[in-house]
Amino acid sequence: MTEPLIVGAMVRTLGAYPSGWRHPGAHADPQTDAAILRRIAKLGEDAGLDYLFFGDWLATGPDLEFRDPYLLARIDPVSAVLYLAGITERIGLIATVNTTYADPYATARATASLDLLTGGRAGVNLVTGAEPRAAANHGRDAHADNATRYDRAEEFVHALRLLWESWDEDAWIADRLTGTLIDERGLRAPEFRGEYVRVEGPLNVARPPQVHPPIVHAGTSDRSRALAATEADLALIASPDLHTARETRARLRASASASGRRPDDLKVIAPVLPVVAETGAAARVIVDRLLLLVPIHDGESPHVERTGFPVNRSLAAFLDAADLAPDDPSRRAGVDELVARDAAARFGEAAARTLALVEQRTGRRVGGDFPVTWRYLIAAHAVPAAFVVGDASTVADHFERWSDERAADGFNVLSAFQPDQFEAFTALAVPELRRRGLLGREGETLRERLGLGAPRLLHAPAGASAASLGS
């Protein structure tokens, strides 16, 4: 490893695990998000994290209560980062913008303003959207197909870069003697006309300190990966294991190189959900409670008739076991018997993997004094998560292994619930990460902290040669 990892926090005020808000002491009221955002920002900045990341979702509905509660009601991401701009000094601030529905001029104006207000700490995550209800919220009859969304996204990024470059660095003269404020040759209009995006310009915000604030993109489709390889500075992946992540990173970097970019200018970031405590046993107790708090079909739950309750949260969806009850200890009614008697028919490979995960993450063991019940297996199967469970060394081991194996250039840290788990990560895991040299990047701007090269300018400054363009 030649440099520390990139480590940011993916902020979800109601927690990143669906039952996290139910954990004792967890933040559970979006109306008081301002206070929790201030707390998260202070913790993240004091810990030396590289950025705070805010995702987005352009619709809501009661079904989200069980699937992704944090999406039900949340602060607009651009508003969130502008709010935190005035109470932070060093940490990067990345807001999500949906290119399918956003206006490129308004986006360029907001992100350039954020970059100026923070001295170069702005970033933007560009998404194309996957929520069909967003279409009606924006006066559309239907959500656009994948090809159309990415065609528009490519034009959106190009327009955004042109707008950010509206002003040359030395366009402002402010010569009081002659009364000359600007060199008009240093102000240009993009005059961009694509099939989906049209913008005249120029931008009525001064040149951003980073010129191009870092662009983030995530996705799994071929078009998404192509956009990440050609345009993104950070590519967010969600690989299920180290091997897949390593292959994904290699493909993205190869695609970036093929497009004429330096592979090192594309940083690949993986998600991680550390559940950290003073001891591994204490961390496993937290996961145990989180699984216990996941609502499931159990014959008594008041939730099962609610809108959008997931059909996979039942024993029947997990395996053919109509004669078993969710809270029967496995040693008395099921796992031992099934594995021994009818493993192939009733307890398949996926169920066996889930059983191993539950034992690893909670300490519950088949036939032990701390037995597994079907409820835990259902919850772990129906609500998967990128858990890393243990003490500070366990979490640091995970970071170090993925770094050594070149599976990721950094991590987006999620917290199962706020603020306790983010506090635990910053208080316990961060010092260990620093001790190992895995955390602690330097740089005044977000581009510098991420280790990115100069932005690839689309225009040379007035009077400059093509050789003066950034690489």
CSV table of C-alpha atoms in Angstrom, one decimal:
chain,number,residue,atom,x,y,z
A,1,MET,CA,0.0,0.0,0.0
A,2,THR,CA,1.5,3.3,-1.1
A,3,GLU,CA,-1.1,5.7,0.4
A,4,PRO,CA,-4.0,5.7,2.8
A,5,LEU,CA,-7.4,4.6,1.7
A,6,ILE,CA,-10.2,7.0,0.8
A,7,VAL,CA,-12.7,6.8,3.6
A,8,GLY,CA,-16.0,8.6,3.5
A,9,ALA,CA,-19.3,8.4,5.4
A,10,MET,CA,-22.5,7.6,3.6
A,11,VAL,CA,-25.0,9.6,5.7
A,12,ARG,CA,-28.4,8.0,6.4
A,13,THR,CA,-29.8,9.7,9.5
A,14,LEU,CA,-32.3,6.9,10.2
A,15,GLY,CA,-29.6,4.3,9.9
A,16,ALA,CA,-28.5,2.1,7.0
A,17,TYR,CA,-30.1,-1.1,8.3
A,18,PRO,CA,-33.9,-1.3,8.2
A,19,SER,CA,-34.4,-2.0,11.9
A,20,GLY,CA,-31.6,0.3,13.0
A,21,TRP,CA,-34.0,3.1,14.1
A,22,ARG,CA,-35.6,0.6,16.5
A,23,HIS,CA,-32.3,0.1,18.4
A,24,PRO,CA,-32.4,1.7,21.9
A,25,GLY,CA,-31.2,5.3,21.7
A,26,ALA,CA,-31.2,5.5,17.9
A,27,HIS,CA,-32.2,8.6,16.0
A,28,ALA,CA,-35.8,8.0,14.7
A,29,ASP,CA,-37.3,11.4,13.9
A,30,PRO,CA,-36.5,13.1,10.5
A,31,GLN,CA,-37.9,16.4,11.9
A,32,THR,CA,-34.8,16.6,14.1
A,33,ASP,CA,-32.3,15.7,11.4
A,34,ALA,CA,-30.5,19.0,11.7
A,35,ALA,CA,-29.1,18.1,15.0
A,36,ILE,CA,-28.0,14.6,13.9
A,37,LEU,CA,-26.4,16.1,10.8
A,38,ARG,CA,-24.3,18.5,12.9
A,39,ARG,CA,-23.2,15.6,15.1
A,40,ILE,CA,-22.2,13.4,12.2
A,41,ALA,CA,-20.4,16.2,10.5
A,42,LYS,CA,-18.4,17.0,13.6
A,43,LEU,CA,-17.5,13.3,14.2
A,44,GLY,CA,-16.5,12.8,10.6
A,45,GLU,CA,-14.4,15.9,10.4
A,46,ASP,CA,-12.7,15.3,13.7
A,47,ALA,CA,-11.9,11.8,12.7
A,48,GLY,CA,-10.2,13.0,9.5
A,49,LEU,CA,-12.7,11.3,7.1
A,50,ASP,CA,-12.4,12.5,3.5
A,51,TYR,CA,-16.0,13.3,2.8
A,52,LEU,CA,-19.7,13.0,3.8
A,53,PHE,CA,-21.8,11.5,1.1
A,54,PHE,CA,-25.6,12.2,0.7
A,55,GLY,CA,-27.7,10.0,-1.6
A,56,ASP,CA,-31.1,10.8,-2.8
A,57,TRP,CA,-34.5,9.3,-3.8
A,58,LEU,CA,-37.1,11.3,-5.6
A,59,ALA,CA,-40.3,9.7,-4.2
A,60,THR,CA,-41.8,8.2,-1.1
A,61,GLY,CA,-44.4,5.7,0.0
A,62,PRO,CA,-45.4,3.5,2.9
A,63,ASP,CA,-43.6,0.5,1.4
A,64,LEU,CA,-40.3,2.1,2.1
A,65,GLU,CA,-40.9,1.7,5.9
A,66,PHE,CA,-39.9,-1.9,5.7
A,67,ARG,CA,-37.4,-1.9,2.8
A,68,ASP,CA,-35.4,1.3,3.3
A,69,PRO,CA,-36.9,3.5,6.1
A,70,TYR,CA,-34.2,6.2,5.6
A,71,LEU,CA,-35.8,7.0,2.2
A,72,LEU,CA,-39.2,7.8,3.7
A,73,ALA,CA,-38.3,11.4,4.6
A,74,ARG,CA,-34.9,13.0,4.2
A,75,ILE,CA,-33.2,16.3,3.7
A,76,ASP,CA,-32.6,17.2,0.0
A,77,PRO,CA,-28.9,16.4,-0.5
A,78,VAL,CA,-27.8,19.7,-2.0
A,79,SER,CA,-29.6,21.5,0.9
A,80,ALA,CA,-27.8,19.2,3.4
A,81,VAL,CA,-24.3,19.9,2.1
A,82,LEU,CA,-24.9,23.6,1.9
A,83,TYR,CA,-26.2,23.5,5.5
A,84,LEU,CA,-23.0,21.7,6.6
A,85,ALA,CA,-20.7,23.9,4.5
A,86,GLY,CA,-20.8,26.6,7.1
A,87,ILE,CA,-20.1,24.4,10.1
A,88,THR,CA,-17.2,22.3,8.6
A,89,GLU,CA,-13.7,23.3,7.5
A,90,ARG,CA,-11.9,20.4,6.0
A,91,ILE,CA,-14.2,17.5,5.1
A,92,GLY,CA,-15.5,17.0,1.5
A,93,LEU,CA,-19.2,17.3,0.9
A,94,ILE,CA,-20.8,15.2,-1.9
A,95,ALA,CA,-24.5,15.6,-2.9
A,96,THR,CA,-26.5,13.4,-5.2
A,97,VAL,CA,-28.2,14.9,-8.3
A,98,ASN,CA,-30.5,12.9,-10.6
A,99,THR,CA,-29.6,13.7,-14.2
A,100,THR,CA,-32.9,12.3,-15.5
A,101,TYR,CA,-34.9,15.1,-13.8
A,102,ALA,CA,-32.4,17.8,-12.8
A,103,ASP,CA,-31.5,20.9,-14.7
A,104,PRO,CA,-27.8,21.1,-15.7
A,105,TYR,CA,-27.6,24.9,-15.3
A,106,ALA,CA,-29.1,24.8,-11.8
A,107,THR,CA,-26.9,21.9,-10.9
A,108,ALA,CA,-23.7,23.6,-12.2
A,109,ARG,CA,-24.7,26.8,-10.3
A,110,ALA,CA,-25.4,25.0,-7.0
A,111,THR,CA,-22.2,22.8,-7.1
A,112,ALA,CA,-20.0,25.7,-8.2
A,113,SER,CA,-21.4,27.8,-5.4
A,114,LEU,CA,-20.8,25.0,-2.9
A,115,ASP,CA,-17.2,24.7,-4.1
A,116,LEU,CA,-16.6,28.4,-3.7
A,117,LEU,CA,-18.2,28.6,-0.3
A,118,THR,CA,-16.1,25.6,1.0
A,119,GLY,CA,-12.8,26.5,-0.6
A,120,GLY,CA,-12.9,23.5,-2.9
A,121,ARG,CA,-14.6,20.7,-0.9
A,122,ALA,CA,-17.6,20.0,-3.2
A,123,GLY,CA,-18.4,16.8,-5.1
A,124,VAL,CA,-21.5,15.6,-7.0
A,125,ASN,CA,-22.9,12.1,-7.3
A,126,LEU,CA,-24.7,11.8,-10.6
A,127,VAL,CA,-27.4,9.1,-10.8
A,128,THR,CA,-30.1,8.3,-13.4
A,129,GLY,CA,-32.7,7.1,-11.0
A,130,ALA,CA,-34.5,3.8,-10.4
A,131,GLU,CA,-37.7,4.9,-8.8
A,132,PRO,CA,-40.7,4.8,-11.2
A,133,ARG,CA,-42.8,7.1,-9.0
A,134,ALA,CA,-40.3,9.9,-9.6
A,135,ALA,CA,-41.6,10.4,-13.1
A,136,ALA,CA,-45.0,11.5,-12.0
A,137,ASN,CA,-43.4,13.8,-9.4
A,138,HIS,CA,-41.7,15.6,-12.2
A,139,GLY,CA,-44.5,15.8,-14.7
A,140,ARG,CA,-43.6,12.8,-16.7
A,141,ASP,CA,-45.8,10.0,-17.8
A,142,ALA,CA,-43.2,7.3,-17.2
A,143,HIS,CA,-39.7,6.8,-16.1
A,144,ALA,CA,-37.3,6.8,-19.1
A,145,ASP,CA,-35.7,3.5,-20.3
A,146,ASN,CA,-32.1,2.8,-19.4
A,147,ALA,CA,-30.6,3.8,-22.8
A,148,THR,CA,-32.4,7.1,-22.8
A,149,ARG,CA,-31.5,7.9,-19.2
A,150,TYR,CA,-27.8,7.3,-19.9
A,151,ASP,CA,-27.8,9.2,-23.2
A,152,ARG,CA,-29.1,12.2,-21.2
A,153,ALA,CA,-26.7,11.6,-18.4
A,154,GLU,CA,-23.7,11.7,-20.8
A,155,GLU,CA,-25.0,15.0,-22.3
A,156,PHE,CA,-25.6,16.3,-18.7
A,157,VAL,CA,-22.0,15.7,-17.6
A,158,HIS,CA,-20.7,17.4,-20.7
A,159,ALA,CA,-22.9,20.4,-20.2
A,160,LEU,CA,-21.9,20.5,-16.5
A,161,ARG,CA,-18.2,20.6,-17.3
A,162,LEU,CA,-18.7,23.3,-19.9
A,163,LEU,CA,-20.6,25.5,-17.4
A,164,TRP,CA,-18.0,25.0,-14.7
A,165,GLU,CA,-15.4,26.3,-17.2
A,166,SER,CA,-17.4,29.4,-18.1
A,167,TRP,CA,-14.8,31.6,-16.4
A,168,ASP,CA,-11.0,31.5,-17.0
A,169,GLU,CA,-8.9,31.7,-13.8
A,170,ASP,CA,-7.6,35.2,-14.7
A,171,ALA,CA,-10.9,36.5,-16.2
A,172,TRP,CA,-11.4,38.8,-13.2
A,173,ILE,CA,-9.1,41.8,-13.6
A,174,ALA,CA,-10.8,44.3,-11.2
A,175,ASP,CA,-8.5,47.1,-12.3
A,176,ARG,CA,-9.8,50.1,-10.4
A,177,LEU,CA,-7.6,52.5,-12.3
A,178,THR,CA,-9.0,51.7,-15.7
A,179,GLY,CA,-12.4,50.6,-14.5
A,180,THR,CA,-12.0,47.2,-16.1
A,181,LEU,CA,-13.6,44.4,-14.1
A,182,ILE,CA,-13.3,41.4,-16.4
A,183,ASP,CA,-11.4,40.3,-19.4
A,184,GLU,CA,-14.4,39.4,-21.6
A,185,ARG,CA,-12.2,36.9,-23.5
A,186,GLY,CA,-12.1,34.8,-20.4
A,187,LEU,CA,-15.9,34.4,-20.2
A,188,ARG,CA,-17.4,31.9,-22.6
A,189,ALA,CA,-20.9,30.4,-23.2
A,190,PRO,CA,-21.1,26.7,-23.6
A,191,GLU,CA,-23.8,26.9,-26.2
A,192,PHE,CA,-24.4,23.2,-25.8
A,193,ARG,CA,-27.2,21.6,-27.8
A,194,GLY,CA,-27.7,17.9,-27.4
A,195,GLU,CA,-30.6,15.6,-28.1
A,196,TYR,CA,-31.7,15.8,-24.4
A,197,VAL,CA,-29.8,18.7,-22.9
A,198,ARG,CA,-29.6,22.2,-24.1
A,199,VAL,CA,-27.9,25.1,-22.3
A,200,GLU,CA,-26.6,28.4,-23.5
A,201,GLY,CA,-24.7,29.8,-20.5
A,202,PRO,CA,-22.3,31.1,-19.4
A,203,LEU,CA,-22.6,30.3,-15.7
A,204,ASN,CA,-23.2,33.3,-13.4
A,205,VAL,CA,-21.0,31.9,-10.7
A,206,ALA,CA,-17.2,32.5,-10.5
A,207,ARG,CA,-14.8,29.7,-11.5
A,208,PRO,CA,-15.0,26.9,-8.9
A,209,PRO,CA,-11.7,26.4,-7.0
A,210,GLN,CA,-11.5,22.8,-8.2
A,211,VAL,CA,-12.7,23.9,-11.7
A,212,HIS,CA,-14.4,20.5,-11.9
A,213,PRO,CA,-15.7,19.3,-8.5
A,214,PRO,CA,-15.2,15.5,-8.4
A,215,ILE,CA,-17.9,13.4,-10.1
A,216,VAL,CA,-19.2,10.2,-8.5
A,217,HIS,CA,-21.2,7.5,-10.1
A,218,ALA,CA,-22.6,4.1,-9.2
A,219,GLY,CA,-24.4,1.4,-11.1
A,220,THR,CA,-24.2,-2.2,-12.4
A,221,SER,CA,-25.4,-1.9,-16.0
A,222,ASP,CA,-23.0,-1.8,-18.9
A,223,ARG,CA,-24.0,1.8,-19.6
A,224,SER,CA,-23.5,2.8,-16.0
A,225,ARG,CA,-20.0,1.2,-15.8
A,226,ALA,CA,-19.1,2.9,-19.1
A,227,LEU,CA,-20.2,6.3,-17.7
A,228,ALA,CA,-18.2,5.7,-14.6
A,229,ALA,CA,-15.1,4.7,-16.6
A,230,THR,CA,-15.1,7.7,-18.8
A,231,GLU,CA,-16.5,10.5,-16.6
A,232,ALA,CA,-16.4,9.6,-12.9
A,233,ASP,CA,-13.6,10.3,-10.4
A,234,LEU,CA,-15.2,8.0,-7.9
A,235,ALA,CA,-16.9,4.8,-9.0
A,236,LEU,CA,-19.1,3.2,-6.3
A,237,ILE,CA,-19.4,-0.5,-6.5
A,238,ALA,CA,-21.5,-3.0,-4.4
A,239,SER,CA,-19.7,-6.3,-4.9
A,240,PRO,CA,-20.7,-9.2,-2.7
A,241,ASP,CA,-17.2,-10.4,-2.0
A,242,LEU,CA,-13.5,-9.4,-2.3
A,243,HIS,CA,-12.9,-11.5,-5.5
A,244,THR,CA,-15.8,-9.9,-7.4
A,245,ALA,CA,-14.8,-6.4,-6.2
A,246,ARG,CA,-11.2,-7.0,-7.3
A,247,GLU,CA,-12.4,-8.0,-10.8
A,248,THR,CA,-14.8,-5.1,-11.0
A,249,ARG,CA,-12.1,-2.6,-10.1
A,250,ALA,CA,-9.7,-4.0,-12.6
A,251,ARG,CA,-12.4,-3.8,-15.4
A,252,LEU,CA,-13.3,-0.2,-14.5
A,253,ARG,CA,-9.7,0.9,-14.5
A,254,ALA,CA,-9.0,-0.9,-17.8
A,255,SER,CA,-12.0,0.9,-19.3
A,256,ALA,CA,-10.8,4.2,-18.0
A,257,SER,CA,-7.4,3.6,-19.6
A,258,ALA,CA,-9.0,2.6,-22.9
A,259,SER,CA,-10.9,5.9,-22.9
A,260,GLY,CA,-7.6,7.8,-22.6
A,261,ARG,CA,-7.7,8.4,-18.9
A,262,ARG,CA,-5.1,7.6,-16.3
A,263,PRO,CA,-6.4,4.6,-14.4
A,264,ASP,CA,-5.3,6.1,-11.1
A,265,ASP,CA,-7.7,9.0,-11.7
A,266,LEU,CA,-10.6,6.6,-11.3
A,267,LYS,CA,-11.0,5.6,-7.6
A,268,VAL,CA,-13.2,2.6,-6.9
A,269,ILE,CA,-15.1,2.8,-3.6
A,270,ALA,CA,-16.9,-0.1,-1.9
A,271,PRO,CA,-19.6,0.1,0.8
A,272,VAL,CA,-19.0,-1.3,4.3
A,273,LEU,CA,-21.3,-1.5,7.3
A,274,PRO,CA,-19.1,-1.9,10.3
A,275,VAL,CA,-20.8,-2.9,13.6
A,276,VAL,CA,-18.0,-2.1,16.0
A,277,ALA,CA,-17.7,-2.3,19.8
A,278,GLU,CA,-15.0,-2.6,22.4
A,279,THR,CA,-15.1,-6.4,22.0
A,280,GLY,CA,-16.2,-8.7,19.3
A,281,ALA,CA,-18.8,-10.2,21.7
A,282,ALA,CA,-20.3,-6.8,22.3
A,283,ALA,CA,-20.5,-6.1,18.5
A,284,ARG,CA,-22.2,-9.5,18.0
A,285,VAL,CA,-24.8,-8.5,20.6
A,286,ILE,CA,-25.7,-5.4,18.5
A,287,VAL,CA,-26.2,-7.4,15.3
A,288,ASP,CA,-28.2,-10.0,17.3
A,289,ARG,CA,-30.6,-7.2,18.4
A,290,LEU,CA,-30.8,-5.7,14.9
A,291,LEU,CA,-31.9,-9.1,13.4
A,292,LEU,CA,-34.4,-9.6,16.3
A,293,LEU,CA,-35.9,-6.2,15.5
A,294,VAL,CA,-36.6,-6.9,11.8
A,295,PRO,CA,-40.4,-7.4,11.4
A,296,ILE,CA,-41.2,-10.8,9.8
A,297,HIS,CA,-44.3,-12.8,9.1
A,298,ASP,CA,-44.7,-14.7,12.3
A,299,GLY,CA,-48.5,-15.1,12.7
A,300,GLU,CA,-48.6,-12.3,15.3
A,301,SER,CA,-46.9,-9.3,13.7
A,302,PRO,CA,-49.2,-6.3,13.3
A,303,HIS,CA,-47.2,-5.3,10.2
A,304,VAL,CA,-48.0,-8.1,7.8
A,305,GLU,CA,-51.2,-6.4,6.5
A,306,ARG,CA,-49.4,-3.1,5.9
A,307,THR,CA,-48.7,-1.7,2.4
A,308,GLY,CA,-45.5,-3.0,1.0
A,309,PHE,CA,-44.6,-5.5,3.7
A,310,PRO,CA,-42.0,-7.7,2.0
A,311,VAL,CA,-43.2,-11.2,1.1
A,312,ASN,CA,-39.8,-12.7,1.6
A,313,ARG,CA,-39.8,-12.1,5.4
A,314,SER,CA,-41.4,-15.4,6.2
A,315,LEU,CA,-40.3,-18.9,6.9
A,316,ALA,CA,-42.2,-20.2,3.9
A,317,ALA,CA,-40.2,-17.9,1.6
A,318,PHE,CA,-37.0,-19.1,3.2
A,319,LEU,CA,-37.5,-22.9,2.9
A,320,ASP,CA,-40.3,-25.5,2.9
A,321,ALA,CA,-40.9,-25.8,6.6
A,322,ALA,CA,-44.6,-25.4,7.3
A,323,ASP,CA,-44.3,-27.3,10.5
A,324,LEU,CA,-41.8,-24.9,12.1
A,325,ALA,CA,-42.4,-21.7,14.0
A,326,PRO,CA,-40.1,-18.6,13.6
A,327,ASP,CA,-39.1,-18.5,17.3
A,328,ASP,CA,-38.5,-22.2,17.7
A,329,PRO,CA,-34.9,-22.7,18.7
A,330,SER,CA,-33.2,-24.5,15.9
A,331,ARG,CA,-31.7,-27.2,18.2
A,332,ARG,CA,-35.3,-28.2,19.2
A,333,ALA,CA,-37.2,-27.8,15.9
A,334,GLY,CA,-35.3,-27.7,12.8
A,335,VAL,CA,-31.8,-27.0,11.8
A,336,ASP,CA,-30.1,-30.0,13.4
A,337,GLU,CA,-32.9,-32.2,12.2
A,338,LEU,CA,-33.0,-30.8,8.7
A,339,VAL,CA,-29.3,-30.8,8.2
A,340,ALA,CA,-29.1,-34.4,9.3
A,341,ARG,CA,-32.3,-35.8,7.7
A,342,ASP,CA,-33.2,-33.8,4.6
A,343,ALA,CA,-30.5,-31.2,3.9
A,344,ALA,CA,-30.7,-31.3,0.1
A,345,ALA,CA,-34.5,-31.0,0.0
A,346,ARG,CA,-35.2,-28.6,2.8
A,347,PHE,CA,-32.0,-26.8,3.7
A,348,GLY,CA,-30.2,-25.7,0.6
A,349,GLU,CA,-26.9,-24.0,0.0
A,350,ALA,CA,-28.2,-20.5,0.4
A,351,ALA,CA,-29.8,-21.4,3.8
A,352,ALA,CA,-26.5,-23.0,4.9
A,353,ARG,CA,-24.6,-19.8,4.0
A,354,THR,CA,-27.1,-17.7,5.9
A,355,LEU,CA,-26.7,-20.0,9.0
A,356,ALA,CA,-22.9,-19.5,8.9
A,357,LEU,CA,-23.4,-15.7,8.6
A,358,VAL,CA,-25.7,-15.6,11.6
A,359,GLU,CA,-23.3,-17.6,13.7
A,360,GLN,CA,-20.4,-15.4,12.6
A,361,ARG,CA,-22.2,-12.1,13.2
A,362,THR,CA,-24.2,-12.9,16.3
A,363,GLY,CA,-22.5,-15.9,18.0
A,364,ARG,CA,-25.7,-17.9,17.9
A,365,ARG,CA,-24.8,-21.5,17.1
A,366,VAL,CA,-26.9,-24.6,16.2
A,367,GLY,CA,-27.3,-26.8,19.3
A,368,GLY,CA,-25.5,-24.3,21.5
A,369,ASP,CA,-26.5,-22.6,24.7
A,370,PHE,CA,-27.1,-19.5,22.6
A,371,PRO,CA,-29.3,-21.1,19.9
A,372,VAL,CA,-30.3,-19.9,16.5
A,373,THR,CA,-34.0,-19.5,15.9
A,374,TRP,CA,-35.6,-19.3,12.5
A,375,ARG,CA,-36.4,-15.7,13.1
A,376,TYR,CA,-32.7,-14.8,12.9
A,377,LEU,CA,-32.2,-16.8,9.7
A,378,ILE,CA,-35.2,-15.2,8.0
A,379,ALA,CA,-34.0,-11.7,8.9
A,380,ALA,CA,-30.5,-12.3,7.8
A,381,HIS,CA,-31.7,-13.9,4.5
A,382,ALA,CA,-34.3,-11.2,3.7
A,383,VAL,CA,-32.3,-8.1,4.8
A,384,PRO,CA,-28.7,-8.7,3.7
A,385,ALA,CA,-26.0,-6.2,4.6
A,386,ALA,CA,-22.3,-5.7,4.1
A,387,PHE,CA,-21.7,-6.2,7.9
A,388,VAL,CA,-18.2,-6.3,9.3
A,389,VAL,CA,-18.7,-7.2,12.9
A,390,GLY,CA,-16.2,-7.0,15.7
A,391,ASP,CA,-13.7,-4.8,17.5
A,392,ALA,CA,-11.5,-2.2,16.0
A,393,SER,CA,-8.9,-4.7,14.8
A,394,THR,CA,-11.5,-6.8,13.0
A,395,VAL,CA,-12.8,-3.7,11.1
A,396,ALA,CA,-9.2,-2.6,10.2
A,397,ASP,CA,-8.4,-6.1,9.1
A,398,HIS,CA,-11.2,-5.9,6.6
A,399,PHE,CA,-10.1,-2.5,5.2
A,400,GLU,CA,-6.5,-3.7,5.0
A,401,ARG,CA,-7.3,-7.0,3.3
A,402,TRP,CA,-9.4,-5.3,0.6
A,403,SER,CA,-6.6,-2.7,0.1
A,404,ASP,CA,-3.9,-5.3,-0.1
A,405,GLU,CA,-5.9,-7.3,-2.6
A,406,ARG,CA,-6.6,-4.2,-4.7
A,407,ALA,CA,-10.3,-4.8,-4.4
A,408,ALA,CA,-11.0,-1.1,-3.6
A,409,ASP,CA,-9.3,2.3,-3.3
A,410,GLY,CA,-11.5,3.2,-0.3
A,411,PHE,CA,-14.8,2.7,1.5
A,412,ASN,CA,-18.1,4.4,2.0
A,413,VAL,CA,-18.9,3.7,5.7
A,414,LEU,CA,-22.5,3.1,6.6
A,415,SER,CA,-23.9,3.0,10.1
A,416,ALA,CA,-26.6,0.7,11.1
A,417,PHE,CA,-28.1,3.4,13.3
A,418,GLN,CA,-27.2,6.9,14.4
A,419,PRO,CA,-25.4,8.3,16.2
A,420,ASP,CA,-24.0,5.6,18.4
A,421,GLN,CA,-22.6,3.3,15.7
A,422,PHE,CA,-20.9,6.2,13.8
A,423,GLU,CA,-19.5,7.4,17.1
A,424,ALA,CA,-18.2,3.9,17.8
A,425,PHE,CA,-16.6,3.7,14.4
A,426,THR,CA,-14.8,7.1,14.8
A,427,ALA,CA,-13.8,6.4,18.4
A,428,LEU,CA,-12.7,2.8,18.0
A,429,ALA,CA,-11.9,1.9,14.4
A,430,VAL,CA,-10.4,5.2,13.2
A,431,PRO,CA,-7.4,5.2,15.6
A,432,GLU,CA,-6.6,1.7,14.5
A,433,LEU,CA,-6.9,2.6,10.9
A,434,ARG,CA,-4.6,5.5,11.4
A,435,ARG,CA,-2.1,3.3,13.3
A,436,ARG,CA,-1.9,1.0,10.3
A,437,GLY,CA,-1.6,3.9,7.8
A,438,LEU,CA,-5.0,3.2,6.2
A,439,LEU,CA,-6.5,6.6,7.0
A,440,GLY,CA,-5.1,10.1,6.8
A,441,ARG,CA,-5.0,11.6,3.3
A,442,GLU,CA,-3.8,15.1,2.8
A,443,GLY,CA,-5.0,17.9,0.6
A,444,GLU,CA,-6.7,21.3,0.8
A,445,THR,CA,-9.4,20.5,-1.8
A,446,LEU,CA,-11.5,17.3,-2.2
A,447,ARG,CA,-9.7,16.6,-5.6
A,448,GLU,CA,-6.4,16.7,-3.8
A,449,ARG,CA,-7.5,14.5,-0.9
A,450,LEU,CA,-8.9,11.9,-3.4
A,451,GLY,CA,-5.5,11.9,-5.2
A,452,LEU,CA,-7.0,13.0,-8.5
A,453,GLY,CA,-5.0,14.7,-11.2
A,454,ALA,CA,-5.9,18.0,-12.8
A,455,PRO,CA,-9.3,18.1,-14.3
A,456,ARG,CA,-9.6,17.4,-18.0
A,457,LEU,CA,-10.6,20.8,-19.3
A,458,LEU,CA,-12.7,21.0,-22.4
A,459,HIS,CA,-11.5,24.6,-23.2
A,460,ALA,CA,-8.1,26.1,-23.0
A,461,PRO,CA,-7.9,29.5,-21.3
A,462,ALA,CA,-8.1,32.5,-23.6
A,463,GLY,CA,-4.8,32.8,-25.5
A,464,ALA,CA,-3.5,29.4,-24.3
A,465,SER,CA,-2.4,26.6,-26.5
A,466,ALA,CA,-3.9,23.1,-26.5
A,467,ALA,CA,-0.9,21.8,-24.6
A,468,SER,CA,-2.0,23.8,-21.6
A,469,LEU,CA,-5.1,21.8,-21.1
A,470,GLY,CA,-5.3,19.5,-18.0
A,471,SER,CA,-4.6,15.9,-18.5
